PDB file of C-alpha atoms in Angstrom:
ATOM      1  CA  UNK A   1      -0.283   0.170   0.091  1.00 40.00           C
ATOM      2  CA  UNK A   2       1.485   3.281  -0.960  1.00 42.00           C
ATOM      3  CA  UNK A   3       0.914   6.163   1.501  1.00 42.00           C
ATOM      4  CA  UNK A   4       3.180   8.882   0.368  1.00 45.00           C
ATOM      5  CA  UNK A   5       1.426  12.124  -1.135  1.00 49.00           C
ATOM      6  CA  UNK A   6       1.565  11.572  -4.966  1.00 55.00           C
ATOM      7  CA  UNK A   7       2.090  14.811  -7.176  1.00 63.00           C
ATOM      8  CA  UNK A   8      -1.302  15.096  -9.133  1.00 70.00           C
ATOM      9  CA  UNK A   9      -1.041  15.104 -12.920  1.00 84.00           C
ATOM     10  CA  UNK A  10      -1.691  18.217 -14.912  1.00 90.00           C
ATOM     11  CA  UNK A  11      -4.506  18.169 -17.248  1.00 93.00           C
ATOM     12  CA  UNK A  12      -3.785  20.475 -20.485  1.00 92.00           C
ATOM     13  CA  UNK A  13      -6.528  21.687 -22.614  1.00 91.00           C
ATOM     14  CA  UNK A  14      -5.284  23.634 -26.125  1.00 89.00           C
ATOM     15  CA  UNK A  15      -7.086  24.657 -29.244  1.00 86.00           C
ATOM     16  CA  UNK A  16      -5.928  24.340 -32.791  1.00 86.00           C
ATOM     17  CA  UNK A  17      -7.069  26.535 -35.433  1.00 80.00           C
ATOM     18  CA  UNK A  18     -10.778  26.770 -35.533  1.00 79.00           C
ATOM     19  CA  UNK A  19     -12.342  23.552 -34.922  1.00 89.00           C
ATOM     20  CA  UNK A  20      -9.876  21.443 -32.828  1.00 92.00           C
ATOM     21  CA  UNK A  21      -9.200  21.006 -28.890  1.00 92.00           C
ATOM     22  CA  UNK A  22      -6.510  18.946 -27.785  1.00 94.00           C
ATOM     23  CA  UNK A  23      -6.727  17.645 -24.536  1.00 95.00           C
ATOM     24  CA  UNK A  24      -3.373  15.938 -22.800  1.00 95.00           C
ATOM     25  CA  UNK A  25      -2.818  14.166 -19.493  1.00 95.00           C
ATOM     26  CA  UNK A  26      -0.102  11.631 -18.183  1.00 95.00           C
ATOM     27  CA  UNK A  27      -1.508   8.401 -15.755  1.00 95.00           C
ATOM     28  CA  UNK A  28       0.301   6.295 -13.720  1.00 93.00           C
ATOM     29  CA  UNK A  29      -0.466   3.023 -15.370  1.00 94.00           C
ATOM     30  CA  UNK A  30       0.820   1.505 -18.704  1.00 94.00           C
ATOM     31  CA  UNK A  31      -1.337   1.999 -21.959  1.00 95.00           C
ATOM     32  CA  UNK A  32      -3.140  -1.109 -22.061  1.00 95.00           C
ATOM     33  CA  UNK A  33      -4.896  -0.150 -18.757  1.00 95.00           C
ATOM     34  CA  UNK A  34      -5.521   3.666 -19.623  1.00 95.00           C
ATOM     35  CA  UNK A  35      -6.978   2.077 -23.123  1.00 96.00           C
ATOM     36  CA  UNK A  36      -9.339  -0.225 -21.010  1.00 95.00           C
ATOM     37  CA  UNK A  37     -10.368   2.221 -18.644  1.00 95.00           C
ATOM     38  CA  UNK A  38     -11.131   4.498 -21.842  1.00 96.00           C
ATOM     39  CA  UNK A  39     -13.422   1.624 -23.273  1.00 96.00           C
ATOM     40  CA  UNK A  40     -14.768  -1.055 -21.455  1.00 96.00           C
ATOM     41  CA  UNK A  41     -18.145  -0.112 -20.179  1.00 97.00           C
ATOM     42  CA  UNK A  42     -18.062  -1.019 -16.509  1.00 95.00           C
ATOM     43  CA  UNK A  43     -14.918   1.095 -15.983  1.00 95.00           C
ATOM     44  CA  UNK A  44     -16.204   4.056 -18.067  1.00 95.00           C
ATOM     45  CA  UNK A  45     -18.980   4.211 -15.774  1.00 95.00           C
ATOM     46  CA  UNK A  46     -17.032   5.040 -12.944  1.00 94.00           C
ATOM     47  CA  UNK A  47     -15.175   8.267 -14.157  1.00 94.00           C
ATOM     48  CA  UNK A  48     -17.134   9.592 -17.098  1.00 92.00           C
ATOM     49  CA  UNK A  49     -19.633  11.876 -15.245  1.00 89.00           C
ATOM     50  CA  UNK A  50     -18.198  15.039 -13.747  1.00 82.00           C
ATOM     51  CA  UNK A  51     -19.780  14.399 -10.180  1.00 82.00           C
ATOM     52  CA  UNK A  52     -19.190  17.651  -9.027  1.00 82.00           C
ATOM     53  CA  UNK A  53     -21.853  19.144 -11.308  1.00 78.00           C
ATOM     54  CA  UNK A  54     -24.450  16.533  -9.840  1.00 83.00           C
ATOM     55  CA  UNK A  55     -24.369  14.416 -12.933  1.00 86.00           C
ATOM     56  CA  UNK A  56     -24.177  10.621 -12.992  1.00 90.00           C
ATOM     57  CA  UNK A  57     -23.839   7.640 -15.097  1.00 93.00           C
ATOM     58  CA  UNK A  58     -26.969   6.098 -16.166  1.00 94.00           C
ATOM     59  CA  UNK A  59     -25.974   3.787 -18.567  1.00 96.00           C
ATOM     60  CA  UNK A  60     -22.633   2.839 -20.689  1.00 97.00           C
ATOM     61  CA  UNK A  61     -23.228   0.623 -23.502  1.00 97.00           C
ATOM     62  CA  UNK A  62     -20.480  -0.082 -26.078  1.00 97.00           C
ATOM     63  CA  UNK A  63     -19.424  -2.518 -28.844  1.00 97.00           C
ATOM     64  CA  UNK A  64     -15.910  -2.004 -29.285  1.00 97.00           C
ATOM     65  CA  UNK A  65     -15.154  -2.950 -32.615  1.00 97.00           C
ATOM     66  CA  UNK A  66     -14.615  -1.142 -35.786  1.00 97.00           C
ATOM     67  CA  UNK A  67     -18.028   0.141 -36.879  1.00 98.00           C
ATOM     68  CA  UNK A  68     -19.538  -0.879 -33.459  1.00 98.00           C
ATOM     69  CA  UNK A  69     -21.440   1.721 -31.863  1.00 98.00           C
ATOM     70  CA  UNK A  70     -21.404   3.147 -28.333  1.00 98.00           C
ATOM     71  CA  UNK A  71     -24.235   5.084 -26.249  1.00 97.00           C
ATOM     72  CA  UNK A  72     -23.392   6.823 -22.733  1.00 94.00           C
ATOM     73  CA  UNK A  73     -26.367   8.236 -20.946  1.00 93.00           C
ATOM     74  CA  UNK A  74     -25.921  10.327 -17.850  1.00 89.00           C
ATOM     75  CA  UNK A  75     -28.748  11.749 -15.833  1.00 89.00           C
ATOM     76  CA  UNK A  76     -29.117  14.674 -13.723  1.00 82.00           C
ATOM     77  CA  UNK A  77     -32.326  14.625 -11.231  1.00 83.00           C
ATOM     78  CA  UNK A  78     -34.912  13.138 -13.772  1.00 84.00           C
ATOM     79  CA  UNK A  79     -33.273  14.626 -16.941  1.00 84.00           C
ATOM     80  CA  UNK A  80     -31.430  12.237 -19.205  1.00 87.00           C
ATOM     81  CA  UNK A  81     -28.782  13.069 -21.808  1.00 84.00           C
ATOM     82  CA  UNK A  82     -26.936  10.498 -24.289  1.00 88.00           C
ATOM     83  CA  UNK A  83     -24.071  10.768 -26.254  1.00 90.00           C
ATOM     84  CA  UNK A  84     -23.244   8.072 -28.891  1.00 94.00           C
ATOM     85  CA  UNK A  85     -21.100   7.534 -31.854  1.00 97.00           C
ATOM     86  CA  UNK A  86     -19.248   4.641 -33.873  1.00 97.00           C
ATOM     87  CA  UNK A  87     -15.650   3.432 -33.570  1.00 98.00           C
ATOM     88  CA  UNK A  88     -13.515   4.053 -36.783  1.00 98.00           C
ATOM     89  CA  UNK A  89     -10.116   2.780 -35.701  1.00 98.00           C
ATOM     90  CA  UNK A  90      -9.294   0.578 -32.856  1.00 98.00           C
ATOM     91  CA  UNK A  91      -5.624  -0.126 -32.274  1.00 97.00           C
ATOM     92  CA  UNK A  92      -5.439  -1.380 -28.684  1.00 96.00           C
ATOM     93  CA  UNK A  93      -3.423  -0.294 -26.646  1.00 96.00           C
ATOM     94  CA  UNK A  94      -2.024   2.864 -28.688  1.00 97.00           C
ATOM     95  CA  UNK A  95      -4.822   4.425 -30.599  1.00 98.00           C
ATOM     96  CA  UNK A  96      -8.428   4.756 -31.031  1.00 98.00           C
ATOM     97  CA  UNK A  97     -10.449   6.959 -33.148  1.00 98.00           C
ATOM     98  CA  UNK A  98     -14.359   7.409 -32.780  1.00 98.00           C
ATOM     99  CA  UNK A  99     -17.334   9.840 -33.476  1.00 97.00           C
ATOM    100  CA  UNK A 100     -19.321  11.406 -30.918  1.00 94.00           C
ATOM    101  CA  UNK A 101     -22.983  13.186 -31.036  1.00 91.00           C
ATOM    102  CA  UNK A 102     -24.931  14.892 -28.255  1.00 83.00           C
ATOM    103  CA  UNK A 103     -28.171  13.402 -29.184  1.00 84.00           C
ATOM    104  CA  UNK A 104     -29.875  16.792 -28.965  1.00 76.00           C
ATOM    105  CA  UNK A 105     -27.761  17.655 -31.878  1.00 77.00           C
ATOM    106  CA  UNK A 106     -26.896  14.919 -33.700  1.00 82.00           C
ATOM    107  CA  UNK A 107     -26.123  16.796 -37.120  1.00 85.00           C
ATOM    108  CA  UNK A 108     -22.857  18.002 -35.387  1.00 87.00           C
ATOM    109  CA  UNK A 109     -20.678  15.103 -35.075  1.00 93.00           C
ATOM    110  CA  UNK A 110     -17.256  15.459 -33.692  1.00 95.00           C
ATOM    111  CA  UNK A 111     -14.152  13.183 -34.593  1.00 97.00           C
ATOM    112  CA  UNK A 112     -11.977  12.237 -31.761  1.00 97.00           C
ATOM    113  CA  UNK A 113      -8.709  10.690 -31.906  1.00 98.00           C
ATOM    114  CA  UNK A 114      -6.990   9.308 -28.545  1.00 98.00           C
ATOM    115  CA  UNK A 115      -3.526   8.089 -28.449  1.00 98.00           C
ATOM    116  CA  UNK A 116      -1.974   6.458 -25.564  1.00 97.00           C
ATOM    117  CA  UNK A 117       1.915   6.392 -25.539  1.00 98.00           C
ATOM    118  CA  UNK A 118       3.893   4.889 -23.277  1.00 97.00           C
ATOM    119  CA  UNK A 119       6.730   6.947 -21.233  1.00 93.00           C
ATOM    120  CA  UNK A 120       8.802   5.557 -18.661  1.00 91.00           C
ATOM    121  CA  UNK A 121       6.147   2.835 -17.540  1.00 89.00           C
ATOM    122  CA  UNK A 122       3.643   5.863 -17.579  1.00 94.00           C
ATOM    123  CA  UNK A 123       1.042   6.575 -20.251  1.00 95.00           C
ATOM    124  CA  UNK A 124       0.834   9.808 -22.219  1.00 96.00           C
ATOM    125  CA  UNK A 125      -2.843  10.511 -23.346  1.00 96.00           C
ATOM    126  CA  UNK A 126      -3.629  12.778 -26.297  1.00 97.00           C
ATOM    127  CA  UNK A 127      -7.534  12.991 -27.156  1.00 97.00           C
ATOM    128  CA  UNK A 128      -7.751  15.437 -30.366  1.00 97.00           C
ATOM    129  CA  UNK A 129     -11.465  16.296 -30.777  1.00 95.00           C
ATOM    130  CA  UNK A 130     -12.345  17.877 -34.299  1.00 96.00           C
ATOM    131  CA  UNK A 131     -15.429  19.459 -34.170  1.00 94.00           C
ATOM    132  CA  UNK A 132     -17.772  20.004 -37.171  1.00 92.00           C
ATOM    133  CA  UNK A 133     -17.423  23.662 -37.069  1.00 87.00           C
ATOM    134  CA  UNK A 134     -15.976  26.550 -35.551  1.00 82.00           C
ATOM    135  CA  UNK A 135     -19.316  27.322 -33.888  1.00 80.00           C
ATOM    136  CA  UNK A 136     -19.965  23.809 -32.686  1.00 83.00           C
ATOM    137  CA  UNK A 137     -16.441  24.027 -30.901  1.00 85.00           C
ATOM    138  CA  UNK A 138     -17.492  27.537 -29.732  1.00 78.00           C
ATOM    139  CA  UNK A 139     -20.824  26.045 -28.275  1.00 75.00           C
ATOM    140  CA  UNK A 140     -19.025  23.105 -26.462  1.00 75.00           C
ATOM    141  CA  UNK A 141     -16.203  25.228 -24.560  1.00 75.00           C
ATOM    142  CA  UNK A 142     -18.691  27.925 -24.228  1.00 68.00           C
ATOM    143  CA  UNK A 143     -21.283  25.459 -22.283  1.00 59.00           C
ATOM    144  CA  UNK A 144     -18.445  24.243 -20.123  1.00 51.00           C
ATOM    145  CA  UNK A 145     -18.015  27.743 -18.755  1.00 43.00           C
ATOM    146  CA  UNK A 146     -21.615  28.398 -18.268  1.00 41.00           C
ATOM    147  CA  UNK A 147     -22.190  25.176 -16.344  1.00 42.00           C
ATOM    148  CA  UNK A 148     -19.920  26.217 -13.287  1.00 36.00           C
ATOM    149  CA  UNK A 149     -22.073  29.209 -12.788  1.00 35.00           C
ATOM    150  CA  UNK A 150     -25.551  28.293 -12.882  1.00 35.00           C
ATOM    151  CA  UNK A 151     -27.850  25.180 -12.401  1.00 36.00           C
ATOM    152  CA  UNK A 152     -31.011  25.537 -14.353  1.00 34.00           C
ATOM    153  CA  UNK A 153     -31.725  22.760 -16.838  1.00 36.00           C
ATOM    154  CA  UNK A 154     -30.801  24.740 -19.880  1.00 41.00           C
ATOM    155  CA  UNK A 155     -27.403  25.317 -18.411  1.00 39.00           C
ATOM    156  CA  UNK A 156     -27.407  21.462 -17.817  1.00 39.00           C
ATOM    157  CA  UNK A 157     -28.110  21.056 -21.528  1.00 43.00           C
ATOM    158  CA  UNK A 158     -25.166  23.051 -22.226  1.00 46.00           C
ATOM    159  CA  UNK A 159     -22.768  21.147 -20.008  1.00 42.00           C
ATOM    160  CA  UNK A 160     -23.684  17.829 -21.318  1.00 44.00           C
ATOM    161  CA  UNK A 161     -23.361  19.180 -24.862  1.00 51.00           C
ATOM    162  CA  UNK A 162     -19.637  19.897 -23.647  1.00 53.00           C
ATOM    163  CA  UNK A 163     -19.369  16.901 -22.492  1.00 50.00           C
ATOM    164  CA  UNK A 164     -19.619  15.650 -25.803  1.00 50.00           C
ATOM    165  CA  UNK A 165     -15.861  15.833 -26.066  1.00 50.00           C
ATOM    166  CA  UNK A 166     -15.641  12.590 -24.459  1.00 49.00           C
TER     167      UNK A 166
ATOM    168  CA  UNK B   1     -15.906  34.848 -27.911  1.00 66.00           C
ATOM    169  CA  UNK B   2     -16.677  33.330 -31.431  1.00 68.00           C
ATOM    170  CA  UNK B   3     -15.121  36.622 -32.820  1.00 76.00           C
ATOM    171  CA  UNK B   4     -11.671  35.961 -30.471  1.00 81.00           C
ATOM    172  CA  UNK B   5     -11.592  32.336 -31.704  1.00 75.00           C
ATOM    173  CA  UNK B   6     -11.907  33.631 -35.717  1.00 77.00           C
ATOM    174  CA  UNK B   7      -9.622  36.250 -35.272  1.00 84.00           C
ATOM    175  CA  UNK B   8      -6.864  33.916 -33.701  1.00 82.00           C
ATOM    176  CA  UNK B   9      -7.567  31.071 -36.019  1.00 77.00           C
ATOM    177  CA  UNK B  10      -5.952  33.010 -38.945  1.00 82.00           C
ATOM    178  CA  UNK B  11      -2.103  32.045 -38.372  1.00 82.00           C
ATOM    179  CA  UNK B  12      -0.710  35.662 -39.470  1.00 90.00           C
ATOM    180  CA  UNK B  13      -3.081  37.127 -37.180  1.00 91.00           C
ATOM    181  CA  UNK B  14      -2.146  35.185 -34.406  1.00 86.00           C
ATOM    182  CA  UNK B  15       1.378  35.905 -35.200  1.00 89.00           C
ATOM    183  CA  UNK B  16       0.666  39.467 -35.219  1.00 93.00           C
ATOM    184  CA  UNK B  17      -0.985  39.030 -31.624  1.00 90.00           C
ATOM    185  CA  UNK B  18       2.320  37.192 -30.338  1.00 86.00           C
ATOM    186  CA  UNK B  19       4.373  40.160 -31.741  1.00 91.00           C
ATOM    187  CA  UNK B  20       2.582  42.706 -30.117  1.00 92.00           C
ATOM    188  CA  UNK B  21       2.801  40.916 -26.559  1.00 86.00           C
ATOM    189  CA  UNK B  22       6.101  42.788 -26.520  1.00 88.00           C
ATOM    190  CA  UNK B  23       4.311  46.219 -26.783  1.00 92.00           C
ATOM    191  CA  UNK B  24       2.588  48.350 -28.940  1.00 95.00           C
ATOM    192  CA  UNK B  25       3.821  49.028 -32.841  1.00 95.00           C
ATOM    193  CA  UNK B  26       2.941  50.932 -35.828  1.00 94.00           C
ATOM    194  CA  UNK B  27       1.865  48.983 -39.006  1.00 94.00           C
ATOM    195  CA  UNK B  28       5.032  49.349 -40.810  1.00 93.00           C
ATOM    196  CA  UNK B  29       7.409  47.756 -38.246  1.00 94.00           C
ATOM    197  CA  UNK B  30       4.744  45.046 -37.941  1.00 96.00           C
ATOM    198  CA  UNK B  31       4.902  44.315 -41.440  1.00 95.00           C
ATOM    199  CA  UNK B  32       8.599  44.321 -41.194  1.00 96.00           C
ATOM    200  CA  UNK B  33       9.074  41.980 -38.402  1.00 95.00           C
ATOM    201  CA  UNK B  34       6.649  39.467 -39.797  1.00 95.00           C
ATOM    202  CA  UNK B  35       7.452  40.237 -43.361  1.00 95.00           C
ATOM    203  CA  UNK B  36       4.050  41.027 -44.271  1.00 95.00           C
ATOM    204  CA  UNK B  37       3.052  43.700 -46.656  1.00 95.00           C
ATOM    205  CA  UNK B  38       1.637  46.857 -45.372  1.00 93.00           C
ATOM    206  CA  UNK B  39      -1.929  46.377 -46.717  1.00 95.00           C
ATOM    207  CA  UNK B  40      -2.165  42.752 -45.547  1.00 95.00           C
ATOM    208  CA  UNK B  41      -1.225  43.818 -41.988  1.00 96.00           C
ATOM    209  CA  UNK B  42      -3.957  46.592 -41.892  1.00 95.00           C
ATOM    210  CA  UNK B  43      -6.682  44.028 -43.080  1.00 96.00           C
ATOM    211  CA  UNK B  44      -5.440  41.582 -40.273  1.00 96.00           C
ATOM    212  CA  UNK B  45      -5.024  44.680 -37.631  1.00 96.00           C
ATOM    213  CA  UNK B  46      -8.837  45.333 -38.716  1.00 96.00           C
ATOM    214  CA  UNK B  47     -10.191  42.182 -38.076  1.00 95.00           C
ATOM    215  CA  UNK B  48      -8.069  41.921 -34.690  1.00 95.00           C
ATOM    216  CA  UNK B  49      -9.399  45.612 -33.704  1.00 95.00           C
ATOM    217  CA  UNK B  50     -13.058  44.349 -34.579  1.00 94.00           C
ATOM    218  CA  UNK B  51     -12.718  41.320 -32.145  1.00 92.00           C
ATOM    219  CA  UNK B  52     -11.370  43.748 -29.478  1.00 93.00           C
ATOM    220  CA  UNK B  53      -8.021  42.237 -29.486  1.00 93.00           C
ATOM    221  CA  UNK B  54      -5.862  45.636 -30.594  1.00 95.00           C
ATOM    222  CA  UNK B  55      -6.838  48.911 -30.059  1.00 95.00           C
ATOM    223  CA  UNK B  56      -5.071  52.262 -31.876  1.00 94.00           C
ATOM    224  CA  UNK B  57      -3.082  54.300 -29.741  1.00 92.00           C
ATOM    225  CA  UNK B  58      -1.869  57.685 -31.578  1.00 89.00           C
ATOM    226  CA  UNK B  59       1.476  58.628 -30.900  1.00 88.00           C
ATOM    227  CA  UNK B  60       2.951  61.678 -32.560  1.00 84.00           C
ATOM    228  CA  UNK B  61       2.746  61.031 -36.343  1.00 86.00           C
ATOM    229  CA  UNK B  62       1.600  57.436 -36.089  1.00 88.00           C
ATOM    230  CA  UNK B  63      -0.905  55.136 -35.152  1.00 92.00           C
ATOM    231  CA  UNK B  64       0.471  52.453 -32.915  1.00 95.00           C
ATOM    232  CA  UNK B  65      -1.608  49.329 -32.307  1.00 96.00           C
ATOM    233  CA  UNK B  66      -1.320  47.486 -28.658  1.00 95.00           C
ATOM    234  CA  UNK B  67      -3.023  44.120 -27.615  1.00 92.00           C
ATOM    235  CA  UNK B  68      -5.810  44.515 -25.163  1.00 92.00           C
ATOM    236  CA  UNK B  69      -5.661  41.790 -22.672  1.00 84.00           C
ATOM    237  CA  UNK B  70      -9.464  41.468 -21.948  1.00 86.00           C
ATOM    238  CA  UNK B  71     -10.467  38.948 -24.898  1.00 86.00           C
ATOM    239  CA  UNK B  72      -7.320  36.895 -24.331  1.00 83.00           C
ATOM    240  CA  UNK B  73      -8.030  36.441 -20.461  1.00 82.00           C
ATOM    241  CA  UNK B  74     -11.489  35.446 -20.998  1.00 80.00           C
ATOM    242  CA  UNK B  75     -10.445  32.657 -23.750  1.00 79.00           C
ATOM    243  CA  UNK B  76      -7.856  31.434 -20.911  1.00 79.00           C
ATOM    244  CA  UNK B  77     -10.884  31.407 -18.406  1.00 79.00           C
ATOM    245  CA  UNK B  78     -13.075  29.598 -20.587  1.00 76.00           C
ATOM    246  CA  UNK B  79     -10.487  26.919 -21.341  1.00 82.00           C
ATOM    247  CA  UNK B  80      -9.761  26.463 -17.958  1.00 84.00           C
ATOM    248  CA  UNK B  81     -13.428  25.437 -16.930  1.00 82.00           C
ATOM    249  CA  UNK B  82     -13.154  22.884 -19.645  1.00 84.00           C
ATOM    250  CA  UNK B  83      -9.816  21.711 -18.458  1.00 89.00           C
ATOM    251  CA  UNK B  84     -11.068  21.586 -14.842  1.00 87.00           C
ATOM    252  CA  UNK B  85     -14.239  19.421 -16.228  1.00 85.00           C
ATOM    253  CA  UNK B  86     -11.573  16.995 -17.887  1.00 91.00           C
ATOM    254  CA  UNK B  87      -9.246  17.094 -14.956  1.00 92.00           C
ATOM    255  CA  UNK B  88     -12.059  15.951 -12.469  1.00 92.00           C
ATOM    256  CA  UNK B  89     -12.967  13.092 -14.643  1.00 93.00           C
ATOM    257  CA  UNK B  90      -9.342  11.832 -15.159  1.00 96.00           C
ATOM    258  CA  UNK B  91      -9.071  12.170 -11.149  1.00 94.00           C
ATOM    259  CA  UNK B  92     -11.723   9.648 -11.029  1.00 95.00           C
ATOM    260  CA  UNK B  93      -9.821   7.451 -13.563  1.00 96.00           C
ATOM    261  CA  UNK B  94      -6.837   7.365 -11.547  1.00 96.00           C
ATOM    262  CA  UNK B  95      -8.584   5.431  -9.248  1.00 95.00           C
ATOM    263  CA  UNK B  96      -9.965   3.029 -11.712  1.00 96.00           C
ATOM    264  CA  UNK B  97      -6.532   2.607 -13.129  1.00 96.00           C
ATOM    265  CA  UNK B  98      -4.522   2.018  -9.372  1.00 95.00           C
ATOM    266  CA  UNK B  99      -7.495  -0.937  -8.902  1.00 95.00           C
ATOM    267  CA  UNK B 100      -6.590  -2.370 -12.407  1.00 94.00           C
ATOM    268  CA  UNK B 101      -2.835  -2.425 -11.587  1.00 90.00           C
ATOM    269  CA  UNK B 102      -3.384  -4.034  -8.267  1.00 91.00           C
ATOM    270  CA  UNK B 103      -5.439  -6.553  -9.694  1.00 89.00           C
ATOM    271  CA  UNK B 104      -2.679  -7.426 -12.343  1.00 84.00           C
ATOM    272  CA  UNK B 105       0.055  -7.471  -9.652  1.00 83.00           C
ATOM    273  CA  UNK B 106      -2.117  -9.996  -7.549  1.00 84.00           C
ATOM    274  CA  UNK B 107      -2.186 -12.058 -10.691  1.00 70.00           C
TER     275      UNK B 107
END
């Protein structure tokens, strides 16, 4: 059992051009574990909801194969929000490409490419989100800010739209 | 905010903003430093000004362009909230990963 305090790994978010957001972070685990945590439904269910926003996972279904689909449903009170998409490339443990839509706006799919690279026994994860348009990216980022400030259901809708980056 | 993104998405405009971080400059020295023609620089400055990213400071006979930090600060706050959301998720994921590693160690 490790008791020493560990330094927290830093999450970075950067913009590229007008449609891309790049999220990066290092994990203290080998790529195969990070890949599994990212894709296996029973594991995704444990981290995908941002709990401090009062959001919980309702269901996570995923058919992790090329052309397979996934659907993540979150809930907040009586309301449910779903995200879904299709796996485009699967190369465990190094690379994963999938599409994602917030089902309320199904005509604005985001394409997400995640790479898991081993660095000294740790994993460097880089998630590159390519939005359908500059406006779609702006809406996604904007909702992240609003969600922290207000708690109306409209705002929650926006929050969950912002989660579509997952 | 859309305007800030759109203004910065153009590479030469981004270079102008970077250059102006070191202080206000007139159009001609911006053009010289970045090897851009003056009409091009003027066009970019017009967009940056419309987005509130630069303002004009008259000095003697020249018009100096200066950076306005507010939109950049807002952009930074914005990204930071998005980052915090992911950070929360990843902290939860750390626990999942620790468990996977322990299970594997136990064989």
